[in-house]
């Protein structure tokens, strides 16, 4: 039957419908791969000894490991030992080992540059750890500074990667910073900087120009990394000031000092909006009016506060209740 009308789809007309008897493959059909007898072009020369193993193919998952399947130009024979894929740390460790083995044959200027990549950051890390050990007294304060340094190292490393000729395909620093310790972040940075040098050296420019560009890029990055010590000192000085502000605001409620201090160190040092700092100023004012809190339920609510504005709301409510209670007591005394 012909389907008429101006909106009829020509693919629905009888002449376009497939013959049910025809054996047609589904559009996304992928031929089954026989792991015992692979028929892809790259496997045909396996027994002649001229093949190269496919680093994607897995004989335990023959149908979904190599996307090229039966068209792959690399060998899928089960007899090959499957190559292992190195992670980023493994690749960084390998490039350093290769450098140590080959540096006697490398340009002296390039060797000096790469040596500085592995000495300056680690010396700086020792200085940073010493500063934190000496000046940071609380666990929350220590964690805050670790977060700050890990974030800054990631930023410095990303800027270094932008110097690479192939920077468009570079994957930036990833991962939850709370799960990254300073030592591993420093190793990532040195490996990243070393890789930047390698990629820049592969650029088809004359030797002198390449070395000059590499030297400048590495120096700029290492100078910024060394500058983390001054940034940390500034942070720690600010943290000491915040601790003093917390103590002064809690003259009648010392039990809240630890929890309030953690919130303040979390929100205020990195606060960029004036509203956030205003919340802290308002909270300090309200805390000076708050008498000693003896109600355990009220104390628990304040200790569980996750943000300063939440703490401010609770403190205001408590101050108002205390004020009403005092006024009520005065009225009773005057009436009696």
Coordinates of C-alpha atoms in Angstrom, one line a residue:
X1 CA 0.0 0.0 0.0
X2 CA 1.3 3.4 -1.0
X3 CA 1.5 6.0 1.8
X4 CA 0.6 9.3 0.3
X5 CA 0.5 12.9 1.4
X6 CA 3.1 15.6 1.4
X7 CA 4.6 14.6 4.7
X8 CA 5.1 11.0 3.8
X9 CA 8.6 9.7 4.5
X10 CA 10.0 8.1 1.3
X11 CA 11.9 5.6 3.4
X12 CA 8.5 4.1 4.4
X13 CA 7.5 3.5 0.8
X14 CA 7.5 -0.2 -0.3
X15 CA 10.3 0.3 -2.7
X16 CA 12.6 1.4 0.2
X17 CA 11.7 -1.3 2.7
X18 CA 14.3 -4.0 3.1
X19 CA 13.6 -7.5 1.9
X20 CA 13.0 -9.6 4.9
X21 CA 14.8 -12.4 3.3
X22 CA 18.0 -10.4 3.0
X23 CA 20.6 -11.1 5.7
X24 CA 21.5 -7.5 6.8
X25 CA 23.8 -6.5 9.6
X26 CA 22.6 -4.1 12.3
X27 CA 24.3 -0.7 12.0
X28 CA 26.3 -1.2 15.2
X29 CA 27.1 -4.8 14.5
X30 CA 30.7 -5.8 15.4
X31 CA 32.0 -9.1 14.1
X32 CA 32.9 -11.7 16.7
X33 CA 36.7 -12.1 17.2
X34 CA 38.1 -15.6 17.5
X35 CA 40.9 -15.3 20.1
X36 CA 42.4 -18.6 19.0
X37 CA 42.5 -17.7 15.4
X38 CA 42.5 -13.9 14.9
X39 CA 42.0 -12.9 11.3
X40 CA 42.9 -9.2 11.5
X41 CA 45.7 -8.0 9.1
X42 CA 48.2 -7.4 11.8
X43 CA 48.0 -11.1 13.0
X44 CA 48.6 -12.6 9.5
X45 CA 52.4 -12.4 9.8
X46 CA 52.6 -13.6 13.4
X47 CA 54.2 -17.0 12.6
X48 CA 56.6 -15.4 10.1
X49 CA 58.0 -13.3 12.9
X50 CA 57.2 -9.9 11.5
X51 CA 54.3 -8.8 13.6
X52 CA 53.9 -6.2 16.3
X53 CA 51.6 -6.9 19.3
X54 CA 48.5 -4.7 19.8
X55 CA 48.8 -2.9 23.1
X56 CA 45.0 -2.6 23.3
X57 CA 43.9 -6.1 22.6
X58 CA 43.1 -8.4 25.5
X59 CA 42.5 -12.1 24.5
X60 CA 40.2 -12.4 27.6
X61 CA 38.0 -9.7 26.2
X62 CA 38.5 -10.2 22.4
X63 CA 35.3 -8.4 21.3
X64 CA 35.6 -5.1 23.2
X65 CA 39.2 -4.5 24.0
X66 CA 40.5 -3.3 20.7
X67 CA 38.1 -0.9 18.9
X68 CA 39.6 -1.8 15.5
X69 CA 38.9 -5.5 16.0
X70 CA 39.3 -7.4 12.7
X71 CA 40.7 -4.4 10.9
X72 CA 43.5 -3.8 13.4
X73 CA 47.0 -3.7 11.8
X74 CA 48.7 -5.0 15.0
X75 CA 48.9 -8.6 16.1
X76 CA 46.2 -10.1 18.3
X77 CA 47.8 -13.5 18.9
X78 CA 47.4 -14.9 22.4
X79 CA 51.1 -15.9 22.4
X80 CA 52.2 -12.3 22.9
X81 CA 52.9 -11.1 26.5
X82 CA 50.5 -8.3 26.9
X83 CA 52.2 -4.9 27.5
X84 CA 51.5 -3.1 30.7
X85 CA 50.3 0.5 30.7
X86 CA 52.3 2.7 33.0
X87 CA 50.4 5.2 35.1
X88 CA 51.5 8.8 35.3
X89 CA 53.8 8.2 38.2
X90 CA 55.4 5.3 36.4
X91 CA 56.0 7.4 33.3
X92 CA 57.5 10.2 35.4
X93 CA 59.8 7.7 37.2
X94 CA 60.8 6.1 33.9
X95 CA 61.8 9.4 32.3
X96 CA 63.9 10.3 35.3
X97 CA 65.7 6.9 35.2
X98 CA 66.3 7.4 31.5
X99 CA 67.7 10.8 32.1
X100 CA 70.1 9.5 34.8
X101 CA 71.3 6.8 32.4
X102 CA 71.8 9.1 29.4
X103 CA 72.9 12.4 31.0
X104 CA 76.6 11.8 30.2
X105 CA 75.7 12.0 26.5
X106 CA 73.4 15.0 26.8
X107 CA 74.1 18.7 26.4
X108 CA 75.6 20.1 29.6
X109 CA 73.2 23.0 29.7
X110 CA 70.2 20.7 29.4
X111 CA 71.6 18.5 32.2
X112 CA 71.9 21.5 34.5
X113 CA 68.3 22.5 33.8
X114 CA 66.9 19.0 34.5
X115 CA 69.0 18.7 37.6
X116 CA 67.5 21.9 39.0
X117 CA 64.0 20.4 38.4
X118 CA 64.7 17.7 40.9
X119 CA 66.6 19.7 43.5
X120 CA 64.8 23.1 43.8
X121 CA 61.3 21.8 44.4
X122 CA 62.4 19.2 47.0
X123 CA 64.5 21.8 48.9
X124 CA 61.5 24.1 48.9
X125 CA 59.3 21.3 50.2
X126 CA 61.6 20.8 53.1
X127 CA 61.4 24.5 53.9
X128 CA 57.5 24.4 53.7
X129 CA 57.3 21.4 55.9
X130 CA 59.6 23.1 58.5
X131 CA 57.5 26.2 58.5
X132 CA 54.2 24.3 59.1
X133 CA 55.7 22.1 61.8
X134 CA 57.0 25.2 63.6
X135 CA 54.1 27.5 63.3
X136 CA 50.9 25.4 62.9
X137 CA 49.5 24.0 66.1
X138 CA 46.1 22.6 65.1
X139 CA 45.2 19.7 62.8
X140 CA 42.6 21.8 61.0
X141 CA 45.1 24.6 60.5
X142 CA 47.7 22.2 59.1
X143 CA 45.2 20.7 56.7
X144 CA 44.2 24.1 55.5
X145 CA 47.8 25.0 54.6
X146 CA 48.3 21.6 52.9
X147 CA 45.2 22.3 50.8
X148 CA 46.5 25.7 49.9
X149 CA 49.9 24.4 48.9
X150 CA 48.6 21.5 46.9
X151 CA 46.3 23.8 45.0
X152 CA 49.1 26.3 44.3
X153 CA 51.5 23.5 43.1
X154 CA 48.8 22.3 40.7
X155 CA 48.4 25.8 39.3
X156 CA 52.2 26.2 38.8
X157 CA 52.4 22.8 37.2
X158 CA 49.5 23.6 34.8
X159 CA 51.2 26.9 33.8
X160 CA 54.4 24.9 33.0
X161 CA 52.4 22.5 30.8
X162 CA 51.1 25.4 28.8
X163 CA 54.7 26.0 27.6
X164 CA 54.7 22.7 25.8
X165 CA 54.3 22.8 22.0
X166 CA 51.5 20.1 22.4
X167 CA 49.7 21.9 25.2
X168 CA 46.3 21.6 23.5
X169 CA 46.3 17.8 24.3
X170 CA 47.6 18.1 27.9
X171 CA 45.5 16.8 30.8
X172 CA 45.6 19.2 33.7
X173 CA 46.1 18.4 37.4
X174 CA 43.2 16.4 38.6
X175 CA 41.8 14.8 41.7
X176 CA 40.3 15.9 44.9
X177 CA 43.0 18.0 46.6
X178 CA 41.9 16.7 50.0
X179 CA 43.2 13.3 48.8
X180 CA 46.6 14.6 47.6
X181 CA 49.5 14.9 50.0
X182 CA 52.3 17.4 49.4
X183 CA 54.9 14.8 48.6
X184 CA 53.0 13.2 45.8
X185 CA 52.0 16.6 44.4
X186 CA 55.6 17.7 44.4
X187 CA 56.6 14.5 42.5
X188 CA 53.8 15.2 40.0
X189 CA 55.2 18.8 39.6
X190 CA 58.8 17.7 39.0
X191 CA 57.7 15.0 36.5
X192 CA 55.5 17.5 34.7
X193 CA 58.3 20.0 34.5
X194 CA 60.7 17.4 33.2
X195 CA 58.2 16.3 30.6
X196 CA 57.8 20.0 29.5
X197 CA 61.5 20.1 28.9
X198 CA 61.5 17.0 26.8
X199 CA 58.6 18.2 24.7
X200 CA 60.2 21.6 24.2
X201 CA 63.5 20.0 23.2
X202 CA 61.8 17.9 20.6
X203 CA 60.5 21.1 18.9
X204 CA 62.3 21.5 15.5
X205 CA 64.2 24.7 16.4
X206 CA 67.9 25.3 16.5
X207 CA 69.7 24.1 19.6
X208 CA 70.6 27.5 21.0
X209 CA 67.1 28.9 20.7
X210 CA 65.5 25.8 22.3
X211 CA 67.9 25.8 25.3
X212 CA 67.2 29.5 25.9
X213 CA 63.4 29.0 25.8
X214 CA 63.7 25.9 28.0
X215 CA 66.0 27.7 30.5
X216 CA 63.6 30.6 30.8
X217 CA 60.4 28.5 31.2
X218 CA 62.0 26.3 33.9
X219 CA 63.5 29.3 35.8
X220 CA 60.1 31.1 35.8
X221 CA 58.3 28.0 37.1
X222 CA 60.9 27.2 39.7
X223 CA 61.0 30.8 40.9
X224 CA 57.2 30.6 41.4
X225 CA 57.6 27.3 43.2
X226 CA 60.2 28.8 45.6
X227 CA 57.9 31.7 46.2
X228 CA 55.5 29.3 47.9
X229 CA 57.6 29.7 51.1
X230 CA 56.8 33.4 51.3
X231 CA 53.1 32.8 50.5
X232 CA 53.0 30.2 53.3
X233 CA 54.6 32.6 55.8
X234 CA 52.0 35.3 54.9
X235 CA 49.2 32.7 55.3
X236 CA 50.5 31.6 58.7
X237 CA 50.8 35.2 59.9
X238 CA 47.2 35.7 58.9
X239 CA 46.2 32.4 60.6
X240 CA 47.8 33.6 63.9
X241 CA 45.8 36.8 63.7
X242 CA 42.6 34.8 63.2
X243 CA 43.3 32.6 66.2
X244 CA 43.7 35.6 68.3
X245 CA 40.4 37.1 67.0
X246 CA 38.6 33.8 67.9
X247 CA 40.0 33.8 71.4
X248 CA 39.0 37.4 72.0
X249 CA 35.4 36.8 70.8
X250 CA 34.9 33.8 73.0
X251 CA 35.7 35.2 76.4
X252 CA 32.7 33.5 78.0
X253 CA 32.5 30.3 75.9
X254 CA 35.9 28.8 75.5
X255 CA 34.3 25.4 74.7
X256 CA 33.5 26.7 71.2
X257 CA 37.0 27.8 70.4
X258 CA 38.1 24.7 68.5
X259 CA 35.0 24.4 66.3
X260 CA 34.7 28.1 65.6
X261 CA 38.5 28.2 64.8
X262 CA 38.1 25.5 62.3
X263 CA 35.3 27.3 60.5
X264 CA 37.2 30.6 60.5
X265 CA 40.3 29.0 59.1
X266 CA 38.3 27.3 56.4
X267 CA 36.3 30.3 55.1
X268 CA 38.2 33.5 55.9
X269 CA 41.7 33.2 54.6
X270 CA 40.5 32.4 51.0
X271 CA 37.4 34.7 51.2
X272 CA 37.2 37.1 48.3
X273 CA 33.7 38.5 48.8
X274 CA 33.2 41.3 51.3
X275 CA 30.0 39.6 52.4
X276 CA 31.9 36.6 53.8
X277 CA 34.2 38.9 55.9
X278 CA 31.2 40.9 57.0
X279 CA 29.6 37.7 58.4
X280 CA 32.7 37.1 60.5
X281 CA 32.7 40.7 61.7
X282 CA 29.0 40.4 62.7
X283 CA 29.6 37.0 64.4
X284 CA 32.4 38.5 66.5
X285 CA 30.1 41.3 67.6
X286 CA 27.3 38.9 68.5
X287 CA 29.7 36.6 70.4
X288 CA 30.8 39.5 72.7
X289 CA 27.1 39.8 73.8
X290 CA 26.6 36.1 74.3
X291 CA 26.8 35.0 77.9
X292 CA 28.0 31.5 78.9
X293 CA 25.9 28.9 77.2
X294 CA 25.1 26.0 79.6
X295 CA 22.3 24.3 77.6
X296 CA 23.9 21.2 76.0
X297 CA 21.5 21.1 73.1
X298 CA 22.4 24.6 72.2
X299 CA 26.1 23.8 72.5
X300 CA 25.7 20.8 70.2
X301 CA 24.0 22.8 67.5
X302 CA 26.8 25.4 67.5
X303 CA 29.5 22.7 67.4
X304 CA 27.8 21.1 64.4
X305 CA 27.5 24.3 62.4
X306 CA 29.1 23.9 59.0
X307 CA 29.4 27.5 57.9
X308 CA 30.0 30.9 59.6
X309 CA 26.6 32.2 58.5
X310 CA 24.9 29.2 60.1
X311 CA 26.9 29.9 63.3
X312 CA 25.9 33.5 63.2
X313 CA 22.2 32.6 63.0
X314 CA 22.5 30.3 66.0
X315 CA 24.4 32.8 68.1
X316 CA 21.9 35.5 67.3
X317 CA 19.1 33.2 68.4
X318 CA 20.9 32.4 71.6
X319 CA 21.7 36.0 72.4
X320 CA 18.1 37.0 71.9
X321 CA 16.9 34.2 74.2
X322 CA 19.4 35.3 76.9
X323 CA 18.2 38.9 76.6
X324 CA 14.6 37.8 77.0
X325 CA 15.5 35.7 80.0
X326 CA 17.3 38.6 81.6
X327 CA 14.4 41.0 81.0
X328 CA 12.0 38.5 82.4
X329 CA 14.0 38.1 85.5
X330 CA 14.2 41.9 85.9
X331 CA 10.4 42.2 85.6
X332 CA 9.9 39.5 88.3
X333 CA 12.2 41.4 90.6
X334 CA 10.6 44.7 90.1
X335 CA 7.1 43.3 90.6
X336 CA 8.1 41.6 93.8

